[in-house]
Coordinates of C-alpha atoms in Angstrom, one line a residue:
M172 CA 32.0 35.0 -3.6
K173 CA 30.9 37.2 -6.5
L174 CA 32.9 37.8 -9.6
A175 CA 33.4 41.5 -8.7
D176 CA 35.0 40.3 -5.4
I177 CA 37.5 38.1 -7.3
D178 CA 38.3 41.0 -9.6
K179 CA 39.0 43.3 -6.6
I180 CA 41.4 40.7 -5.1
F181 CA 43.4 40.6 -8.3
D182 CA 43.4 44.4 -8.6
D183 CA 44.7 44.7 -5.0
N184 CA 47.3 41.9 -5.4
A185 CA 48.7 42.1 -8.9
G186 CA 51.0 39.4 -10.3
M187 CA 51.0 35.7 -11.0
R188 CA 50.4 33.1 -8.3
V189 CA 50.4 29.3 -8.2
V190 CA 47.0 27.8 -7.4
A191 CA 46.0 24.2 -6.6
P192 CA 44.5 22.2 -9.4
L193 CA 40.7 22.7 -9.8
E194 CA 38.9 19.7 -8.3
V195 CA 35.3 19.2 -9.2
E196 CA 33.3 16.3 -7.6
E197 CA 31.7 14.0 -10.1
S198 CA 28.2 12.7 -9.6
G199 CA 26.7 9.8 -11.4
V200 CA 23.3 9.3 -9.8
D201 CA 20.4 9.0 -12.3
P202 CA 22.3 10.4 -15.2
I203 CA 19.3 10.3 -17.6
G204 CA 16.7 11.5 -15.2
L205 CA 14.4 8.4 -15.5
R206 CA 14.4 7.2 -11.8
Q207 CA 11.5 9.3 -10.5
I208 CA 8.8 7.5 -12.4
N209 CA 10.1 4.2 -11.1
L210 CA 9.9 5.6 -7.6
D211 CA 6.4 6.9 -8.2
L212 CA 5.3 3.5 -9.3
M213 CA 6.8 1.9 -6.2
D214 CA 5.2 4.5 -4.0
N215 CA 1.9 3.7 -5.6
V216 CA 2.0 -0.1 -5.1
A217 CA 4.1 -0.2 -1.9
P218 CA 3.5 3.0 0.0
G219 CA 5.0 3.3 3.5
I220 CA 8.1 1.2 3.1
N221 CA 11.5 1.6 1.4
N222 CA 14.5 -0.5 0.5
V223 CA 15.9 -0.9 4.0
T224 CA 12.8 -1.8 6.0
Q225 CA 13.2 -5.5 6.7
H226 CA 12.6 -6.1 10.4
V227 CA 9.4 -5.5 12.4
R228 CA 11.3 -4.9 15.7
Y229 CA 12.9 -1.7 14.5
Y230 CA 9.4 -0.2 14.4
T231 CA 8.6 -1.4 17.9
F232 CA 12.0 -0.3 19.3
V233 CA 11.7 3.3 18.0
A234 CA 8.1 3.6 19.2
W235 CA 9.3 2.3 22.6
A236 CA 12.3 4.6 22.7
A237 CA 10.0 7.6 22.0
W238 CA 7.5 6.6 24.7
K239 CA 10.1 5.6 27.2
A240 CA 12.1 8.8 26.9
S241 CA 9.0 11.0 27.3
T242 CA 7.7 9.0 30.3
Q243 CA 11.1 8.7 32.0
A244 CA 11.7 12.5 31.6
A245 CA 8.2 13.3 32.9
R246 CA 8.7 11.0 35.9
E247 CA 11.9 12.9 36.8
G248 CA 10.2 16.2 36.3
V249 CA 12.0 17.1 33.0
D250 CA 10.2 18.6 30.0
D251 CA 13.1 19.7 27.9
P252 CA 12.7 18.3 24.3
Q253 CA 16.5 18.2 23.9
V254 CA 16.9 16.0 26.9
I255 CA 14.2 13.7 25.6
A256 CA 15.9 13.5 22.2
D257 CA 19.2 12.7 23.8
L258 CA 17.6 10.0 25.8
M259 CA 16.2 8.4 22.6
E260 CA 19.7 8.6 21.1
R261 CA 21.2 6.9 24.1
Y262 CA 18.6 4.1 24.1
E263 CA 19.3 3.5 20.4
A264 CA 23.1 3.5 21.1
L265 CA 22.6 0.9 23.9
Y266 CA 20.6 -1.3 21.7
A267 CA 23.0 -1.0 18.8
W268 CA 26.1 -1.5 21.0
S269 CA 24.5 -4.7 22.5
H270 CA 24.0 -6.1 19.0
L271 CA 27.7 -5.3 18.1
L272 CA 28.9 -7.0 21.3
D273 CA 26.7 -10.1 20.4
R274 CA 28.0 -10.0 16.8
R275 CA 24.5 -9.5 15.4
A276 CA 23.7 -7.3 12.4
F277 CA 22.4 -3.9 13.2
R278 CA 22.2 -0.8 11.0
G279 CA 24.8 1.9 11.7
A280 CA 27.5 -0.3 13.3
T281 CA 30.5 1.6 11.8
P282 CA 30.2 4.8 13.9
L283 CA 29.9 2.6 17.0
R284 CA 33.1 0.8 16.2
Q285 CA 34.9 4.2 15.8
T286 CA 33.6 5.6 19.1
I287 CA 31.8 3.8 21.9
D288 CA 33.1 0.3 21.1
R289 CA 36.7 1.5 21.5
T290 CA 36.1 1.7 25.3
P291 CA 38.9 -0.5 26.8
E292 CA 37.6 -3.9 27.9
G293 CA 36.2 -3.8 31.5
E294 CA 36.0 0.0 31.6
A295 CA 32.8 2.0 31.5
F296 CA 31.7 4.4 28.7
R297 CA 30.0 7.6 30.0
F298 CA 27.2 8.9 27.8
E299 CA 28.3 12.5 27.7
G300 CA 31.4 14.3 26.5
E301 CA 33.4 14.4 23.3
V302 CA 33.2 10.8 22.2
W303 CA 29.4 10.7 22.8
D304 CA 29.0 13.9 20.8
K305 CA 31.1 12.5 18.0
Y306 CA 29.0 9.3 17.9
K307 CA 25.8 11.4 17.6
R308 CA 27.4 13.5 14.8
T309 CA 28.6 10.6 12.7
R310 CA 25.9 8.0 13.1
T311 CA 22.8 7.7 11.0
N312 CA 19.9 7.0 13.4
I313 CA 16.9 4.7 12.7
M314 CA 14.6 7.6 12.1
A315 CA 16.8 9.1 9.3
P316 CA 15.1 9.7 5.9
T317 CA 17.2 7.0 4.3
E318 CA 16.5 4.5 7.1
Y319 CA 13.2 3.5 8.8
G320 CA 12.1 7.0 9.7
P321 CA 9.7 7.7 6.8
S322 CA 8.2 4.2 7.1
I323 CA 7.7 4.4 10.9
K324 CA 5.7 7.6 10.4
A325 CA 3.8 6.3 7.3
L326 CA 2.7 3.1 9.2
R327 CA 1.6 5.4 12.1
Y328 CA 4.0 4.0 14.7
L329 CA 4.8 7.6 15.5
S330 CA 3.1 10.8 14.7
L331 CA 4.6 13.0 12.0
D332 CA 6.4 15.1 14.6
E333 CA 7.8 11.9 16.2
A334 CA 6.3 12.9 19.6
I335 CA 3.3 10.6 20.0
V336 CA 3.0 6.8 19.8
T337 CA -0.3 5.9 18.3
N338 CA -2.7 3.9 20.5
Q339 CA -2.8 0.8 18.2
V340 CA 1.0 0.5 18.7
M341 CA 1.0 0.6 22.5
P342 CA 0.5 -3.1 23.1
A343 CA 3.8 -3.8 21.3
V344 CA 5.5 -1.0 23.2
M345 CA 4.3 -2.3 26.6
D346 CA 5.3 -5.8 25.6
F347 CA 8.8 -4.6 24.7
E348 CA 9.0 -2.5 27.9
A349 CA 8.2 -5.5 30.1
R350 CA 11.1 -7.4 28.5
V351 CA 13.5 -4.5 28.7
Q352 CA 12.9 -4.3 32.5
E353 CA 14.2 -7.9 32.8
V354 CA 17.5 -7.2 31.1
L355 CA 18.5 -3.5 31.8
S356 CA 19.2 -1.8 35.1
P357 CA 16.9 1.3 35.6
H358 CA 19.9 3.7 35.9
L359 CA 20.8 3.0 32.2
L360 CA 17.5 4.5 31.2
A361 CA 17.4 7.4 33.6
V362 CA 17.9 11.1 32.6
A363 CA 21.3 11.4 34.2
P364 CA 24.0 10.2 31.8
P365 CA 25.2 6.8 33.0
S366 CA 28.6 5.2 32.9
V367 CA 28.0 1.8 31.2
K368 CA 30.2 -1.3 31.0
A369 CA 29.7 -3.7 28.1
S370 CA 28.7 -6.4 30.5
E371 CA 25.7 -4.4 31.6
I372 CA 24.0 -4.4 28.2
Q373 CA 25.1 -7.7 26.6
E374 CA 21.8 -9.3 27.4
F375 CA 19.8 -6.6 25.6
A376 CA 20.5 -8.0 22.1
K377 CA 20.6 -11.6 23.4
E378 CA 17.0 -11.4 24.8
L379 CA 15.6 -8.8 22.3
P380 CA 17.4 -9.3 19.0
V381 CA 16.2 -7.0 16.2
E382 CA 15.4 -10.0 13.9
D383 CA 13.1 -11.8 16.3
P384 CA 9.9 -9.8 17.2
S385 CA 7.4 -11.2 19.8
D386 CA 4.0 -12.4 18.9
V387 CA 2.5 -9.2 20.2
E388 CA 4.8 -7.2 18.0
R389 CA 3.9 -9.3 15.0
A390 CA 0.2 -8.8 15.6
V391 CA 0.5 -5.1 15.9
F392 CA 2.7 -4.8 12.8
K393 CA 0.3 -6.9 10.8
L394 CA -2.5 -4.5 11.9
M395 CA -0.6 -1.4 10.9
F396 CA 1.0 -2.8 7.7
H397 CA -2.0 -4.7 6.3
E398 CA -5.2 -5.1 8.2
I399 CA -5.8 -1.4 8.8
G400 CA -6.3 -1.0 5.0
S401 CA -9.7 -2.5 5.3
D402 CA -10.9 0.0 7.9
E403 CA -13.5 2.4 6.7
L404 CA -11.3 5.3 7.8
A405 CA -8.2 4.0 6.1
T406 CA -6.2 6.4 4.0
P407 CA -5.7 5.8 0.3
A408 CA -2.1 4.7 1.0
M409 CA -3.3 2.1 3.5
R410 CA -5.8 0.7 1.0
R411 CA -3.2 0.6 -1.8
R412 CA -0.7 -1.2 0.4
K413 CA -3.3 -3.8 1.5
G414 CA -4.4 -4.4 -2.1
T415 CA -0.8 -5.0 -3.1
I416 CA -0.2 -7.4 -0.2
D417 CA -3.5 -9.3 -0.9
Y418 CA -2.4 -9.6 -4.5
L419 CA 1.1 -10.8 -3.5
I420 CA -0.4 -13.4 -1.1
G421 CA -2.7 -14.7 -3.9
V422 CA 0.2 -14.9 -6.3
L423 CA 2.3 -16.9 -3.8
K424 CA -0.6 -19.3 -3.1
E425 CA -0.9 -19.9 -6.9
M426 CA 2.9 -20.3 -7.5
G427 CA 4.1 -22.0 -4.3
P428 CA 7.5 -21.1 -2.9
S429 CA 9.1 -18.6 -5.2
T430 CA 12.2 -16.5 -5.7
L431 CA 12.1 -12.7 -6.2
D432 CA 12.6 -13.0 -10.0
E433 CA 9.9 -15.7 -10.3
I434 CA 7.5 -13.3 -8.5
R435 CA 8.5 -10.4 -10.8
K436 CA 7.9 -12.6 -13.9
R437 CA 4.4 -13.3 -12.5
F438 CA 3.8 -9.6 -11.8
V439 CA 4.3 -8.6 -15.4
V440 CA 1.5 -10.9 -16.5
N441 CA -1.1 -8.7 -14.8
R442 CA -3.6 -11.5 -13.9
L443 CA -5.4 -11.8 -10.6
P444 CA -5.0 -15.3 -9.0
A445 CA -8.2 -17.3 -8.6
G446 CA -9.9 -17.0 -5.2
I447 CA -8.0 -13.9 -4.1
V448 CA -8.9 -12.8 -0.6
G449 CA -9.4 -9.1 0.2
D450 CA -10.4 -6.0 -1.7
V451 CA -10.5 -7.2 -5.3
E452 CA -10.7 -3.6 -6.7
H453 CA -7.5 -2.5 -5.1
A454 CA -5.7 -5.8 -5.8
T455 CA -6.7 -5.4 -9.5
L456 CA -5.2 -1.9 -9.6
S457 CA -2.0 -3.1 -7.8
A458 CA -1.7 -5.9 -10.4
I459 CA -1.8 -3.4 -13.3
M460 CA 0.7 -1.0 -11.7
L461 CA 3.1 -3.8 -10.8
A462 CA 3.1 -4.9 -14.4
Y463 CA 3.8 -1.4 -15.5
L464 CA 6.7 -1.3 -12.9
Q465 CA 8.4 -4.3 -14.4
A466 CA 8.3 -2.8 -17.9
R467 CA 9.5 0.6 -16.6
Q468 CA 12.5 -1.1 -14.8
L469 CA 13.5 -2.6 -18.1
Q470 CA 13.1 0.7 -20.0
R471 CA 15.2 2.6 -17.6
L472 CA 18.0 0.0 -17.5
A473 CA 18.1 -0.4 -21.3
T474 CA 18.4 3.3 -21.8
E475 CA 21.1 3.7 -19.2
A476 CA 22.9 0.7 -20.7
V477 CA 22.9 2.4 -24.1
L478 CA 24.6 5.4 -22.3
L479 CA 27.3 3.1 -21.1
W480 CA 27.7 1.6 -24.6
T481 CA 27.9 5.1 -26.1
E482 CA 30.6 6.1 -23.6
R483 CA 32.6 3.0 -24.3
V484 CA 32.5 3.5 -28.0
L485 CA 33.6 7.2 -27.6
T486 CA 36.4 6.0 -25.4
E487 CA 37.6 3.3 -27.8
E488 CA 37.9 5.5 -30.9
S489 CA 41.2 7.5 -30.9
E490 CA 43.4 9.6 -33.0
G491 CA 47.0 9.9 -31.9
G492 CA 46.2 8.4 -28.5
A493 CA 43.4 11.0 -27.9
P494 CA 39.6 10.1 -28.1
R495 CA 38.2 10.9 -31.6
P496 CA 34.8 12.7 -31.8
L497 CA 32.1 10.6 -33.4
S498 CA 29.1 12.0 -35.2
T499 CA 25.5 10.8 -34.5
E500 CA 25.6 9.0 -37.8
E501 CA 28.6 7.0 -36.8
L502 CA 27.1 6.1 -33.5
V503 CA 23.9 5.1 -35.2
S504 CA 25.7 2.9 -37.7
R505 CA 27.7 1.2 -34.9
A506 CA 24.6 0.5 -32.8
D507 CA 22.7 -0.8 -35.8
A508 CA 25.5 -3.2 -36.7
A509 CA 25.9 -4.4 -33.2
A510 CA 22.2 -5.1 -32.8
A511 CA 22.1 -6.9 -36.2
N512 CA 25.0 -9.0 -35.1
S513 CA 23.4 -10.2 -31.9
D514 CA 19.7 -10.4 -32.8
D515 CA 18.4 -12.4 -35.8
T516 CA 15.0 -10.8 -35.6
Y517 CA 16.5 -7.3 -35.8
R518 CA 18.8 -8.3 -38.7
A519 CA 15.8 -9.6 -40.7
S520 CA 13.8 -6.4 -40.3
E521 CA 14.0 -3.6 -42.7
T522 CA 12.1 -0.9 -40.9
V523 CA 11.5 0.2 -37.4
Y524 CA 7.9 -1.1 -37.7
D525 CA 9.1 -4.5 -39.0
Y526 CA 11.2 -5.1 -36.0
F527 CA 8.7 -4.1 -33.4
A528 CA 5.9 -6.0 -35.2
S529 CA 8.2 -9.1 -35.2
V530 CA 8.7 -8.9 -31.5
V531 CA 5.0 -8.3 -30.8
S532 CA 4.2 -11.4 -33.0
M533 CA 6.3 -13.5 -30.6
G534 CA 3.4 -13.1 -28.1
E535 CA 0.6 -14.2 -30.4
D536 CA 0.0 -17.4 -28.4
S537 CA -0.1 -15.8 -24.9
G538 CA -0.9 -12.2 -25.8
W539 CA 0.6 -9.2 -24.0
P540 CA 1.7 -8.4 -21.4
A541 CA 1.7 -12.2 -20.5
S542 CA 4.4 -12.8 -23.1
A543 CA 6.7 -10.5 -21.2
A544 CA 7.2 -13.5 -18.8
H545 CA 8.2 -16.0 -21.6
A546 CA 11.6 -16.9 -23.0
G547 CA 12.9 -14.4 -25.6
T548 CA 10.7 -11.6 -24.4
A549 CA 10.9 -11.9 -20.6
V550 CA 11.4 -8.6 -18.9
V551 CA 13.3 -10.2 -16.0
D552 CA 15.6 -12.2 -18.4
L553 CA 16.4 -9.1 -20.4
I554 CA 17.2 -7.1 -17.3
A555 CA 19.6 -9.9 -16.2
S556 CA 21.2 -10.0 -19.7
L557 CA 21.7 -6.2 -19.8
R558 CA 23.4 -6.3 -16.4
E559 CA 25.7 -9.1 -17.6
A560 CA 26.4 -7.4 -20.9
Q561 CA 27.6 -4.2 -19.3
Q562 CA 30.2 -6.1 -17.3
K563 CA 31.3 -8.8 -19.8
D564 CA 30.4 -7.9 -23.3
P565 CA 29.1 -4.3 -24.0
T566 CA 28.8 -5.1 -27.7
R567 CA 25.6 -7.0 -26.9
I568 CA 24.0 -4.0 -25.4
P569 CA 22.4 -2.5 -28.5
G570 CA 20.7 -5.8 -29.4
L571 CA 19.4 -6.4 -25.9
A572 CA 18.3 -2.8 -25.6
A573 CA 16.4 -2.9 -28.9
R574 CA 14.6 -6.1 -27.7
G575 CA 14.0 -4.4 -24.4
F576 CA 12.4 -1.3 -25.9
A577 CA 10.2 -3.5 -28.1
V578 CA 9.0 -5.5 -25.1
V579 CA 8.4 -2.4 -23.1
K580 CA 6.3 -0.9 -25.9
A581 CA 4.3 -4.1 -26.3
V582 CA 3.6 -4.2 -22.5
S583 CA 2.8 -0.5 -22.3
D584 CA 0.5 -0.6 -25.3
A585 CA -1.4 -3.6 -23.8
L586 CA -1.7 -2.1 -20.4
S587 CA -2.9 1.2 -21.8
L588 CA -6.2 -0.4 -22.5
A589 CA -6.9 -0.8 -18.8
D590 CA -9.2 1.6 -17.1
L591 CA -7.0 3.3 -14.6
P592 CA -8.0 6.1 -12.1
Q593 CA -6.7 9.5 -13.0
A594 CA -4.2 9.5 -10.1
S595 CA -2.7 6.2 -11.4
Q596 CA -2.6 7.5 -15.0
R597 CA -0.6 10.4 -13.8
V598 CA 1.9 8.1 -12.1
V599 CA 2.4 6.1 -15.3
N600 CA 2.2 8.8 -18.0
G601 CA 3.1 12.0 -16.1
R602 CA 6.4 13.7 -16.0
P603 CA 7.1 14.0 -19.7
D604 CA 10.6 15.2 -19.0
R605 CA 11.3 11.7 -17.5
L606 CA 10.4 9.8 -20.8
P607 CA 7.4 7.9 -19.6
M608 CA 6.6 4.6 -21.5
S609 CA 3.7 6.1 -23.4
L610 CA 5.9 8.9 -24.7
M611 CA 8.5 6.4 -25.7
S612 CA 5.9 4.4 -27.6
T613 CA 4.6 7.5 -29.4
R614 CA 8.1 8.5 -30.5
L615 CA 8.8 5.0 -31.9
E616 CA 5.5 5.0 -33.8
A617 CA 6.4 8.4 -35.3
I618 CA 9.4 6.8 -37.0
S619 CA 7.9 3.3 -37.6
G620 CA 8.1 3.6 -41.4
R621 CA 11.8 4.5 -41.5
P622 CA 14.8 2.1 -41.9
R623 CA 15.5 0.2 -38.7
A624 CA 18.7 2.2 -38.0
S625 CA 16.6 5.3 -37.5
M626 CA 15.6 4.1 -34.1
W627 CA 19.1 4.6 -32.9
A628 CA 19.2 8.2 -33.9
E629 CA 16.1 8.7 -31.7
I630 CA 17.5 6.6 -28.9
I631 CA 21.0 7.9 -28.8
E632 CA 20.4 11.6 -29.5
G633 CA 17.0 12.0 -27.8
W634 CA 16.6 9.4 -25.0
V635 CA 20.3 9.1 -24.0
I636 CA 22.4 12.2 -24.8
G637 CA 19.5 14.7 -24.9
Q638 CA 18.0 13.5 -21.6
H639 CA 21.4 13.3 -20.0
V640 CA 22.5 16.8 -21.1
H641 CA 19.1 18.2 -19.9
W642 CA 19.3 16.7 -16.4
S643 CA 23.0 17.5 -16.1
A644 CA 22.1 21.2 -16.6
V645 CA 19.0 21.1 -14.4
R646 CA 21.0 19.6 -11.5
G647 CA 24.2 21.6 -12.1
G648 CA 23.6 24.2 -9.5
D649 CA 25.5 22.4 -6.8
G650 CA 28.8 22.6 -8.7
K651 CA 29.2 18.8 -9.2
K652 CA 30.2 17.5 -12.6
R653 CA 27.5 15.4 -14.1
L654 CA 28.0 15.7 -17.8
R655 CA 29.5 12.6 -19.4
I656 CA 29.2 13.4 -23.1
G657 CA 29.8 16.7 -24.8
L658 CA 29.4 18.0 -28.4
E659 CA 32.6 19.1 -30.2
E660 CA 32.7 20.6 -33.8
A661 CA 33.6 17.1 -35.2
G662 CA 31.0 15.2 -33.1
W663 CA 30.3 13.7 -29.7
M664 CA 33.1 13.4 -27.1
R665 CA 33.3 11.6 -23.8
V666 CA 34.1 14.2 -21.1
R667 CA 34.1 12.0 -18.0
N668 CA 37.4 11.8 -16.1
R669 CA 36.9 8.5 -14.4
A670 CA 35.4 5.2 -15.5
T671 CA 31.6 4.9 -15.3
G672 CA 30.1 2.2 -13.1
Y673 CA 27.6 -0.3 -14.3
F674 CA 23.9 0.4 -14.2
V675 CA 21.5 -1.8 -12.2
P676 CA 17.7 -1.8 -11.9
T677 CA 16.1 0.6 -9.4
P678 CA 15.6 -1.3 -6.1
D679 CA 11.9 -2.1 -6.3
R680 CA 11.0 -2.7 -2.6
L681 CA 9.8 -6.2 -3.4
F682 CA 12.3 -7.9 -1.0
T683 CA 11.5 -5.5 1.9
M684 CA 7.8 -6.0 1.3
L685 CA 8.3 -9.8 1.4
A686 CA 10.6 -9.6 4.4
L687 CA 8.2 -7.5 6.4
S688 CA 5.3 -9.7 5.4
A689 CA 7.3 -12.8 6.5
S690 CA 8.4 -11.2 9.7
C691 CA 4.9 -10.4 10.8
G692 CA 3.5 -13.8 9.7
L693 CA 1.5 -12.8 6.6
I694 CA 3.6 -15.2 4.5
Q695 CA 6.5 -17.6 5.2
R696 CA 10.2 -17.6 4.2
T697 CA 11.7 -20.9 3.4
D698 CA 15.2 -22.1 4.4
D699 CA 16.5 -21.6 0.9
G700 CA 15.4 -18.0 0.8
R701 CA 12.1 -18.4 -1.2
F702 CA 8.8 -16.9 -0.1
A703 CA 5.5 -18.8 0.2
A704 CA 1.9 -18.2 1.4

């Protein structure tokens, strides 16, 4: 509605009227706009997967469902794309329902419980009508952008239009089809909507659970996930993914059974394991980019944690029960005092340069970035401490963030000496509006001769509030309230209505890459949850 239309309404209907309180939805996703570089780094080292892709069988199932729906419709003389799409949805619903009946985990169980699973015991559910339509409206299918869909296409299990199953995948599809024929009656898969009792599909999940692919499925997935990267016609993404997996396998052979954080600590070192098997050039590039990723994870979390600290300080200060505006100078003084109170190295430093040089000197024995895996300067440890401080003791955040920024700068400066292809350099140093690590380092060097507290003016005004206000404005077109801090005449004010949640690192796909590698047999997963080659 335009403003002129509103004016006309009031002109035509003069007088006062009671209106409902204005409600504006708040949004807190990526408040400082740093996430995209983290995602770019992940796309570079682990293309073709995301943070939900854990099981090989989902890939097989979707490829089978697409193939089966097309062939079944063709066999019955039907060529309507909508009928084929509905068949695929039914096959997925049958598979999901069977897992729910067998009390096995399956993505998207909630809509099932609210619709199909409410069918009275012993009665049949008919796959048409109001309840079926509601299920299709409310469920998130496996091919959704936030689920397995992008990965299924990227690994070439289906063509981009989801219409064709690639030839390399057909052995897994036919293996799955043979086993389906043993557990499901043909009428359940026919075009005509069937009436289905729970007892008719219980064996589906028992015999073909999503977490237990066959040997044929594992072999096909290993080909599409890893081995295809060595083909002379392989795409750049295939080669990068294979290089990362080769590097990961080499690291696990060197380390033995390891946890996720132990692997992340090894990644930041940027050193190829001895005797690595595979394309050394791509593995070398993956090692560099994975080291960058660990530092970037720390940079983003430290910056967001300072935002949380700033909000807490603005909330605590009050005059007559109302929050009191604070100037930048007051925030800087508070941050400097908090950092000095929790970090002896910071307290002993007079200038910005002194502090960062002191942190760099902690790595004299091992050098950088290797020292970012050692106590006192370990990226993984600092991330864990920042997460804990947000929840238990926010006064520690400035000291931890300062140490984090110093470590990030040291790692970034060391890795900048590596000879990276232009495409990789753009991933690391592009997007200046997202505060890349190189820009952060440059800004710190520009104030290196100033008193140590000067860094907080740069961090709080530039990296935190400045970035936040910029991205709140850029994304403000959807009407959601994103701004957390505003400027009043007397200083900065917190303008958020509700409490801000804690910040966590961007999910880095490491677990899903390891889970898929273990599921297809590239590596092993131990009983205590570690991974080994």
